[in-house]
Amino acid sequence: MDKREQEPQWYEQARKGPFPEMKFTEEAAGKVARQIGMDGSSLNQVLPSGRRRRAIRLRILSAAVILLLFGAGAVYWGSGWSGQHGGFNPLQVSSAGIIDPPVAGQADLTDEGLRATAEQVMLEQLGKKLPFVSLEPLVEEGEILAEFKDGDSFAKIWFETETGKVVRTYMDTFFAPEQIDSKFIDEAMDQLRKAGYKGEFTVTALHHSVHYGTNADEQGIQTDDSLIAEEGQIDYENGVYRSSTFKMGENEVSAEVKQAGLKAIKLLREKGTDHLYSIKRTVAQKWDVLVLTYGESERGATTVMMDYATQDILQVFDVSLYDEKSFSSADPNTNLLDMDKAKFQRSAAAIADEMFGIRLGEYTIVKEMSGIGSIAFKSPDGATIITGSYNLDGTFYMIQQTPATAE
């Protein structure tokens, strides 16, 4: 079985949603990601490690980036025009091989030769050529780093100094609608229809991210692609369809669903806005979730995730309760790790018992906290993990339940 199919990725993907606005600073977002185990630095023996390479990249993007791309044009589903045949198709990148030195047995190790090889790698993996920035020797690592950048698009390519072999790459860019292969758009839209979406889909951009050699547990070129629209988003991983996310109207969900969302956020905090800003649904092969966003915008909002079919709560995340000051002391990691775990179990139980219909007092702490502000519990039957993220004062701003993975 594919490792990705075993991983409970639904909460990361669904909370991201089709409209990746900045909810707080990227630095703070990285800290939160580390806290809830999204980068593998904490709880990595409880929650799987497959998500870590995606979580702290440019996934939390400024809406301004997307707005810049809106001016490039839009593709309307069913309008008869959907990009250019022969444009960039991200599904072809993951099947490509990494480029070896241009001449068998002997690479051109001059600056010009390395730059030319880097540009060739960039064209094949990123799908475009970006302006050259620098070629920097990394003496201690025995490597040379070639960097390219154009606005929010960038490419970094590392060479082995002695051989000129490409050892790592990390690249990220956007494509305007008219730059995308129409065959890819048609295929993605077919997946969206299969997911149950019946509305219009206005393509505004393709976000393409690719890396190679950055994680020991990954083989070959790794790609993440999102076809972005005003109405939603269609995601691929390593050239394989992963999920569809799309906006839903309030009249498409029951009053019970909306009431359950309100009840969940009030378990984290008694006061605060309860305005339902948006409802999104994310559908993949093995999961189907709703994400209800409360607040006046995506920025600084509270999100409630629930199973689409059963309406069970899966996660509540309240950015307004996140306190950056908790992580600005001289040694915040030690301060948080020294706090009483039994106290946190009682505090978490006050929320989780009612939210998930469980008795958290009967759960066991399954891992010493290796990251700041995270704690996890496993159910008596070993089937479920409850994870919480908290501030220095013990306030929980995120509680979630996930299925336990096989040892």
GROMACS .gro file of C-alpha atoms in nm:
model
  407
    1MET     CA    1   0.000   0.000   0.000
    2ASP     CA    2   0.123   0.349  -0.084
    3LYS     CA    3   0.261   0.516   0.230
    4ARG     CA    4   0.061   0.831   0.159
    5GLU     CA    5  -0.265   0.634   0.178
    6GLN     CA    6  -0.185   0.534   0.536
    7GLU     CA    7  -0.126   0.888   0.656
    8PRO     CA    8  -0.402   1.099   0.812
    9GLN     CA    9  -0.329   1.400   0.595
   10TRP     CA   10  -0.686   1.528   0.585
   11TYR     CA   11  -0.649   1.784   0.863
   12GLU     CA   12  -0.347   1.956   0.710
   13GLN     CA   13  -0.492   1.962   0.359
   14ALA     CA   14  -0.843   2.063   0.456
   15ARG     CA   15  -0.741   2.342   0.692
   16LYS     CA   16  -0.519   2.485   0.421
   17GLY     CA   17  -0.825   2.512   0.197
   18PRO     CA   18  -0.846   2.670  -0.146
   19PHE     CA   19  -0.765   3.024  -0.034
   20PRO     CA   20  -0.420   3.029   0.128
   21GLU     CA   21  -0.430   3.367   0.299
   22MET     CA   22  -0.173   3.462   0.563
   23LYS     CA   23  -0.326   3.396   0.903
   24PHE     CA   24  -0.026   3.521   1.098
   25THR     CA   25   0.343   3.571   1.029
   26GLU     CA   26   0.526   3.296   0.845
   27GLU     CA   27   0.766   3.264   1.137
   28ALA     CA   28   0.479   3.214   1.379
   29ALA     CA   29   0.315   2.972   1.138
   30GLY     CA   30   0.632   2.767   1.133
   31LYS     CA   31   0.632   2.748   1.511
   32VAL     CA   32   0.270   2.636   1.516
   33ALA     CA   33   0.344   2.376   1.250
   34ARG     CA   34   0.630   2.241   1.458
   35GLN     CA   35   0.411   2.231   1.766
   36ILE     CA   36   0.141   2.015   1.615
   37GLY     CA   37   0.393   1.781   1.454
   38MET     CA   38   0.345   1.893   1.096
   39ASP     CA   39   0.718   1.912   1.025
   40GLY     CA   40   0.808   1.590   1.204
   41SER     CA   41   1.004   1.766   1.480
   42SER     CA   42   0.744   1.677   1.742
   43LEU     CA   43   0.514   1.381   1.786
   44ASN     CA   44   0.687   1.213   1.494
   45GLN     CA   45   0.644   0.875   1.655
   46VAL     CA   46   0.271   0.931   1.683
   47LEU     CA   47   0.185   1.123   1.370
   48PRO     CA   48   0.348   1.013   1.044
   49SER     CA   49   0.641   1.200   0.895
   50GLY     CA   50   0.519   1.222   0.536
   51ARG     CA   51   0.370   1.569   0.586
   52ARG     CA   52   0.682   1.741   0.714
   53ARG     CA   53   0.830   1.848   0.380
   54ARG     CA   54   0.515   2.036   0.283
   55ALA     CA   55   0.409   2.206   0.601
   56ILE     CA   56   0.668   2.480   0.644
   57ARG     CA   57   0.716   2.565   0.280
   58LEU     CA   58   0.529   2.836   0.099
   59ARG     CA   59   0.197   2.672   0.170
   60ILE     CA   60   0.096   2.964   0.393
   61LEU     CA   61   0.104   3.228   0.121
   62SER     CA   62   0.000   3.589   0.108
   63ALA     CA   63  -0.325   3.648  -0.077
   64ALA     CA   64  -0.143   3.926  -0.259
   65VAL     CA   65   0.054   3.666  -0.456
   66ILE     CA   66  -0.266   3.515  -0.587
   67LEU     CA   67  -0.416   3.855  -0.664
   68LEU     CA   68  -0.118   3.941  -0.880
   69LEU     CA   69  -0.188   3.633  -1.085
   70PHE     CA   70  -0.555   3.720  -1.126
   71GLY     CA   71  -0.455   3.992  -1.368
   72ALA     CA   72  -0.309   3.732  -1.602
   73GLY     CA   73  -0.654   3.612  -1.699
   74ALA     CA   74  -0.899   3.342  -1.598
   75VAL     CA   75  -1.015   3.011  -1.738
   76TYR     CA   76  -1.386   2.939  -1.718
   77TRP     CA   77  -1.494   2.578  -1.703
   78GLY     CA   78  -1.715   2.502  -2.000
   79SER     CA   79  -1.621   2.819  -2.186
   80GLY     CA   80  -1.434   2.625  -2.455
   81TRP     CA   81  -1.095   2.776  -2.369
   82SER     CA   82  -0.882   2.618  -2.100
   83GLY     CA   83  -0.519   2.710  -2.133
   84GLN     CA   84  -0.281   2.627  -2.414
   85HIS     CA   85  -0.212   2.275  -2.533
   86GLY     CA   86   0.156   2.214  -2.489
   87GLY     CA   87   0.186   2.453  -2.195
   88PHE     CA   88   0.333   2.347  -1.860
   89ASN     CA   89   0.208   2.010  -1.737
   90PRO     CA   90   0.325   1.934  -1.381
   91LEU     CA   91   0.238   1.566  -1.416
   92GLN     CA   92   0.535   1.523  -1.647
   93VAL     CA   93   0.789   1.653  -1.395
   94SER     CA   94   0.761   1.377  -1.135
   95SER     CA   95   0.835   1.116  -1.401
   96ALA     CA   96   1.152   1.292  -1.516
   97GLY     CA   97   1.493   1.176  -1.401
   98ILE     CA   98   1.744   1.396  -1.222
   99ILE     CA   99   2.003   1.543  -1.455
  100ASP     CA  100   2.350   1.390  -1.438
  101PRO     CA  101   2.659   1.588  -1.537
  102PRO     CA  102   2.614   1.700  -1.900
  103VAL     CA  103   2.911   1.499  -2.025
  104ALA     CA  104   2.948   1.138  -1.916
  105GLY     CA  105   3.249   1.099  -1.688
  106GLN     CA  106   3.345   1.466  -1.681
  107ALA     CA  107   3.131   1.765  -1.587
  108ASP     CA  108   3.207   2.126  -1.670
  109LEU     CA  109   3.294   2.261  -1.324
  110THR     CA  110   3.341   2.619  -1.437
  111ASP     CA  111   3.092   2.880  -1.320
  112GLU     CA  112   2.947   2.893  -1.668
  113GLY     CA  113   2.916   2.516  -1.689
  114LEU     CA  114   2.748   2.478  -1.350
  115ARG     CA  115   2.511   2.762  -1.426
  116ALA     CA  116   2.416   2.605  -1.758
  117THR     CA  117   2.347   2.271  -1.588
  118ALA     CA  118   2.142   2.444  -1.318
  119GLU     CA  119   1.934   2.617  -1.583
  120GLN     CA  120   1.871   2.286  -1.756
  121VAL     CA  121   1.761   2.128  -1.427
  122MET     CA  122   1.539   2.428  -1.358
  123LEU     CA  123   1.369   2.407  -1.696
  124GLU     CA  124   1.295   2.037  -1.655
  125GLN     CA  125   1.178   2.049  -1.293
  126LEU     CA  126   1.036   2.398  -1.245
  127GLY     CA  127   0.913   2.441  -1.601
  128LYS     CA  128   1.064   2.784  -1.652
  129LYS     CA  129   1.393   2.973  -1.644
  130LEU     CA  130   1.435   3.231  -1.367
  131PRO     CA  131   1.692   3.514  -1.350
  132PHE     CA  132   2.031   3.411  -1.211
  133VAL     CA  133   2.119   3.539  -0.862
  134SER     CA  134   2.439   3.374  -0.745
  135LEU     CA  135   2.672   3.076  -0.747
  136GLU     CA  136   2.806   3.023  -0.396
  137PRO     CA  137   3.072   2.771  -0.282
  138LEU     CA  138   2.975   2.593   0.042
  139VAL     CA  139   3.322   2.483   0.147
  140GLU     CA  140   3.234   2.295   0.464
  141GLU     CA  141   2.960   2.098   0.290
  142GLY     CA  142   3.171   2.030  -0.019
  143GLU     CA  143   2.895   2.176  -0.235
  144ILE     CA  144   2.815   2.468  -0.463
  145LEU     CA  145   2.475   2.641  -0.447
  146ALA     CA  146   2.319   2.799  -0.756
  147GLU     CA  147   2.030   3.037  -0.684
  148PHE     CA  148   1.770   3.191  -0.915
  149LYS     CA  149   1.481   3.420  -0.825
  150ASP     CA  150   1.203   3.624  -0.982
  151GLY     CA  151   0.958   3.780  -0.736
  152ASP     CA  152   0.801   3.496  -0.539
  153SER     CA  153   0.945   3.231  -0.770
  154PHE     CA  154   1.280   3.079  -0.679
  155ALA     CA  155   1.511   2.788  -0.753
  156LYS     CA  156   1.800   2.649  -0.549
  157ILE     CA  157   2.026   2.378  -0.691
  158TRP     CA  158   2.314   2.221  -0.501
  159PHE     CA  159   2.611   2.055  -0.678
  160GLU     CA  160   2.878   1.825  -0.540
  161THR     CA  161   3.194   2.034  -0.572
  162GLU     CA  162   3.426   1.762  -0.698
  163THR     CA  163   3.197   1.592  -0.950
  164GLY     CA  164   2.939   1.853  -1.047
  165LYS     CA  165   2.661   1.608  -0.961
  166VAL     CA  166   2.325   1.759  -0.863
  167VAL     CA  167   2.265   1.651  -0.503
  168ARG     CA  168   1.961   1.861  -0.403
  169THR     CA  169   1.705   2.096  -0.553
  170TYR     CA  170   1.429   2.314  -0.407
  171MET     CA  171   1.206   2.523  -0.635
  172ASP     CA  172   0.871   2.699  -0.624
  173THR     CA  173   0.669   2.907  -0.873
  174PHE     CA  174   0.326   3.001  -1.010
  175PHE     CA  175   0.190   2.972  -1.363
  176ALA     CA  176  -0.079   3.195  -1.510
  177PRO     CA  177  -0.380   3.019  -1.671
  178GLU     CA  178  -0.261   3.065  -2.027
  179GLN     CA  179   0.073   2.900  -1.937
  180ILE     CA  180  -0.087   2.574  -1.819
  181ASP     CA  181  -0.135   2.271  -2.044
  182SER     CA  182  -0.508   2.242  -2.122
  183LYS     CA  183  -0.488   1.863  -2.086
  184PHE     CA  184  -0.381   1.901  -1.724
  185ILE     CA  185  -0.665   2.145  -1.656
  186ASP     CA  186  -0.918   1.911  -1.814
  187GLU     CA  187  -0.794   1.615  -1.610
  188ALA     CA  188  -0.798   1.815  -1.286
  189MET     CA  189  -1.150   1.938  -1.352
  190ASP     CA  190  -1.264   1.583  -1.416
  191GLN     CA  191  -1.133   1.488  -1.071
  192LEU     CA  192  -1.321   1.784  -0.923
  193ARG     CA  193  -1.647   1.670  -1.080
  194LYS     CA  194  -1.593   1.318  -0.944
  195ALA     CA  195  -1.553   1.474  -0.600
  196GLY     CA  196  -1.909   1.604  -0.628
  197TYR     CA  197  -1.856   1.966  -0.725
  198LYS     CA  198  -2.115   2.099  -0.971
  199GLY     CA  199  -2.043   2.470  -0.986
  200GLU     CA  200  -1.826   2.691  -1.205
  201PHE     CA  201  -1.449   2.669  -1.166
  202THR     CA  202  -1.243   2.975  -1.258
  203VAL     CA  203  -0.875   2.885  -1.281
  204THR     CA  204  -0.650   3.168  -1.166
  205ALA     CA  205  -0.310   2.999  -1.119
  206LEU     CA  206  -0.110   2.681  -1.083
  207HIS     CA  207   0.124   2.660  -0.783
  208HIS     CA  208   0.413   2.425  -0.859
  209SER     CA  209   0.666   2.320  -0.594
  210VAL     CA  210   0.940   2.065  -0.652
  211HIS     CA  211   1.238   1.932  -0.460
  212TYR     CA  212   1.494   1.654  -0.484
  213GLY     CA  213   1.733   1.501  -0.231
  214THR     CA  214   1.613   1.709   0.066
  215ASN     CA  215   1.482   1.418   0.276
  216ALA     CA  216   1.648   1.082   0.325
  217ASP     CA  217   1.319   0.891   0.316
  218GLU     CA  218   1.223   1.018  -0.029
  219GLN     CA  219   1.337   0.877  -0.360
  220GLY     CA  220   1.353   1.081  -0.679
  221ILE     CA  221   1.193   1.413  -0.763
  222GLN     CA  222   0.910   1.517  -0.529
  223THR     CA  223   0.637   1.752  -0.654
  224ASP     CA  224   0.337   1.931  -0.505
  225ASP     CA  225   0.091   2.104  -0.737
  226SER     CA  226  -0.225   2.302  -0.674
  227LEU     CA  227  -0.459   2.422  -0.948
  228ILE     CA  228  -0.609   2.731  -0.784
  229ALA     CA  229  -0.944   2.888  -0.863
  230GLU     CA  230  -1.174   3.143  -0.710
  231GLU     CA  231  -1.404   2.857  -0.610
  232GLY     CA  232  -1.153   2.602  -0.485
  233GLN     CA  233  -0.835   2.407  -0.540
  234ILE     CA  234  -0.725   2.072  -0.689
  235ASP     CA  235  -0.408   1.914  -0.550
  236TYR     CA  236  -0.157   1.665  -0.684
  237GLU     CA  237   0.140   1.501  -0.515
  238ASN     CA  238   0.420   1.345  -0.717
  239GLY     CA  239   0.203   1.353  -1.026
  240VAL     CA  240  -0.087   1.170  -0.857
  241TYR     CA  241  -0.423   1.332  -0.781
  242ARG     CA  242  -0.456   1.389  -0.406
  243SER     CA  243  -0.768   1.592  -0.326
  244SER     CA  244  -1.021   1.855  -0.429
  245THR     CA  245  -1.125   2.146  -0.208
  246PHE     CA  246  -1.419   2.371  -0.291
  247LYS     CA  247  -1.638   2.634  -0.131
  248MET     CA  248  -1.993   2.551  -0.021
  249GLY     CA  249  -2.286   2.780   0.051
  250GLU     CA  250  -2.443   2.798   0.397
  251ASN     CA  251  -2.762   2.650   0.252
  252GLU     CA  252  -2.566   2.338   0.151
  253VAL     CA  253  -2.504   2.230   0.510
  254SER     CA  254  -2.756   2.165   0.784
  255ALA     CA  255  -2.829   2.383   1.083
  256GLU     CA  256  -2.695   2.098   1.298
  257VAL     CA  257  -2.355   2.120   1.129
  258LYS     CA  258  -2.330   2.494   1.190
  259GLN     CA  259  -2.444   2.455   1.548
  260ALA     CA  260  -2.183   2.182   1.606
  261GLY     CA  261  -1.914   2.418   1.479
  262LEU     CA  262  -2.020   2.694   1.718
  263LYS     CA  263  -2.029   2.453   2.009
  264ALA     CA  264  -1.678   2.329   1.929
  265ILE     CA  265  -1.514   2.672   1.923
  266LYS     CA  266  -1.684   2.770   2.248
  267LEU     CA  267  -1.515   2.474   2.412
  268LEU     CA  268  -1.184   2.648   2.345
  269ARG     CA  269  -1.304   2.997   2.441
  270GLU     CA  270  -1.622   3.139   2.582
  271LYS     CA  271  -1.607   3.474   2.405
  272GLY     CA  272  -1.521   3.587   2.056
  273THR     CA  273  -1.672   3.619   1.711
  274ASP     CA  274  -1.907   3.346   1.598
  275HIS     CA  275  -1.960   3.478   1.244
  276LEU     CA  276  -1.944   3.191   0.993
  277TYR     CA  277  -1.713   3.329   0.726
  278SER     CA  278  -1.685   3.030   0.493
  279ILE     CA  279  -1.753   2.658   0.448
  280LYS     CA  280  -1.518   2.440   0.244
  281ARG     CA  281  -1.520   2.073   0.164
  282THR     CA  282  -1.212   1.863   0.088
  283VAL     CA  283  -1.255   1.525  -0.080
  284ALA     CA  284  -0.985   1.262  -0.132
  285GLN     CA  285  -0.981   0.887  -0.181
  286LYS     CA  286  -1.002   0.799   0.188
  287TRP     CA  287  -1.141   1.110   0.355
  288ASP     CA  288  -1.412   1.370   0.312
  289VAL     CA  289  -1.415   1.668   0.548
  290LEU     CA  290  -1.580   2.003   0.604
  291VAL     CA  291  -1.390   2.305   0.732
  292LEU     CA  292  -1.598   2.583   0.887
  293THR     CA  293  -1.414   2.912   0.925
  294TYR     CA  294  -1.537   3.161   1.184
  295GLY     CA  295  -1.436   3.528   1.196
  296GLU     CA  296  -1.443   3.824   0.962
  297SER     CA  297  -1.187   3.682   0.717
  298GLU     CA  298  -0.942   3.396   0.673
  299ARG     CA  299  -0.690   3.604   0.864
  300GLY     CA  300  -0.681   3.529   1.234
  301ALA     CA  301  -0.978   3.298   1.203
  302THR     CA  302  -1.101   2.997   1.398
  303THR     CA  303  -1.147   2.675   1.201
  304VAL     CA  304  -1.354   2.369   1.283
  305MET     CA  305  -1.299   2.050   1.088
  306MET     CA  306  -1.550   1.768   1.082
  307ASP     CA  307  -1.617   1.447   0.896
  308TYR     CA  308  -1.854   1.521   0.607
  309ALA     CA  309  -2.058   1.201   0.642
  310THR     CA  310  -2.076   1.158   1.019
  311GLN     CA  311  -2.039   1.524   1.124
  312ASP     CA  312  -1.790   1.415   1.392
  313ILE     CA  313  -1.552   1.691   1.501
  314LEU     CA  314  -1.193   1.620   1.394
  315GLN     CA  315  -1.010   1.941   1.484
  316VAL     CA  316  -1.060   2.288   1.627
  317PHE     CA  317  -0.788   2.550   1.574
  318ASP     CA  318  -0.817   2.905   1.709
  319VAL     CA  319  -0.540   3.136   1.593
  320SER     CA  320  -0.667   3.413   1.822
  321LEU     CA  321  -0.561   3.205   2.122
  322TYR     CA  322  -0.208   3.157   1.992
  323ASP     CA  323   0.034   3.370   2.194
  324GLU     CA  324   0.368   3.452   2.037
  325LYS     CA  325   0.497   3.567   2.378
  326SER     CA  326   0.488   3.209   2.495
  327PHE     CA  327   0.779   3.136   2.263
  328SER     CA  328   0.989   3.451   2.308
  329SER     CA  329   1.138   3.378   2.651
  330ALA     CA  330   1.503   3.281   2.696
  331ASP     CA  331   1.427   2.909   2.696
  332PRO     CA  332   1.060   2.855   2.603
  333ASN     CA  333   1.117   2.492   2.510
  334THR     CA  334   1.233   2.404   2.861
  335ASN     CA  335   0.958   2.611   3.024
  336LEU     CA  336   0.688   2.427   2.833
  337LEU     CA  337   0.844   2.084   2.873
  338ASP     CA  338   0.871   2.128   3.250
  339MET     CA  339   0.498   2.188   3.288
  340ASP     CA  340   0.288   1.922   3.460
  341LYS     CA  341   0.160   1.668   3.208
  342ALA     CA  342  -0.118   1.555   3.442
  343LYS     CA  343  -0.242   1.913   3.455
  344PHE     CA  344  -0.250   1.927   3.077
  345GLN     CA  345  -0.436   1.600   3.059
  346ARG     CA  346  -0.705   1.744   3.285
  347SER     CA  347  -0.718   2.069   3.087
  348ALA     CA  348  -0.732   1.884   2.755
  349ALA     CA  349  -1.000   1.650   2.892
  350ALA     CA  350  -1.225   1.945   2.972
  351ILE     CA  351  -1.229   2.021   2.601
  352ALA     CA  352  -1.178   1.684   2.431
  353ASP     CA  353  -1.428   1.481   2.634
  354GLU     CA  354  -1.723   1.687   2.519
  355MET     CA  355  -1.585   1.766   2.176
  356PHE     CA  356  -1.508   1.408   2.078
  357GLY     CA  357  -1.735   1.213   2.313
  358ILE     CA  358  -1.446   1.039   2.493
  359ARG     CA  359  -1.288   1.005   2.840
  360LEU     CA  360  -0.940   1.148   2.795
  361GLY     CA  361  -0.853   1.058   3.154
  362GLU     CA  362  -0.841   0.695   3.040
  363TYR     CA  363  -0.596   0.777   2.758
  364THR     CA  364  -0.220   0.750   2.799
  365ILE     CA  365   0.048   1.004   2.708
  366VAL     CA  366   0.222   0.830   2.422
  367LYS     CA  367   0.531   1.043   2.373
  368GLU     CA  368   0.756   1.274   2.563
  369MET     CA  369   0.719   1.615   2.406
  370SER     CA  370   1.014   1.681   2.175
  371GLY     CA  371   0.860   2.000   2.042
  372ILE     CA  372   0.736   2.305   2.225
  373GLY     CA  373   0.374   2.322   2.333
  374SER     CA  374   0.248   1.981   2.213
  375ILE     CA  375   0.102   1.683   2.392
  376ALA     CA  376  -0.056   1.363   2.259
  377PHE     CA  377  -0.265   1.082   2.406
  378LYS     CA  378  -0.354   0.737   2.274
  379SER     CA  379  -0.691   0.571   2.340
  380PRO     CA  380  -0.707   0.254   2.551
  381ASP     CA  381  -0.769   0.041   2.241
  382GLY     CA  382  -0.480   0.210   2.060
  383ALA     CA  383  -0.699   0.324   1.771
  384THR     CA  384  -0.711   0.700   1.824
  385ILE     CA  385  -0.466   0.979   1.896
  386ILE     CA  386  -0.572   1.307   2.058
  387THR     CA  387  -0.324   1.589   2.002
  388GLY     CA  388  -0.326   1.932   2.162
  389SER     CA  389  -0.120   2.249   2.119
  390TYR     CA  390  -0.096   2.504   2.398
  391ASN     CA  391   0.068   2.827   2.509
  392LEU     CA  392   0.296   2.891   2.804
  393ASP     CA  393  -0.004   2.970   3.024
  394GLY     CA  394  -0.154   2.630   2.947
  395THR     CA  395  -0.422   2.757   2.710
  396PHE     CA  396  -0.504   2.508   2.434
  397TYR     CA  397  -0.551   2.669   2.094
  398MET     CA  398  -0.568   2.345   1.895
  399ILE     CA  399  -0.725   2.007   1.973
  400GLN     CA  400  -0.758   1.729   1.716
  401GLN     CA  401  -0.822   1.357   1.689
  402THR     CA  402  -0.661   1.132   1.428
  403PRO     CA  403  -0.650   0.757   1.372
  404ALA     CA  404  -0.337   0.598   1.516
  405THR     CA  405  -0.095   0.465   1.257
  406ALA     CA  406   0.059   0.121   1.259
  407GLU     CA  407   0.388   0.088   1.445
   0.00000   0.00000   0.00000
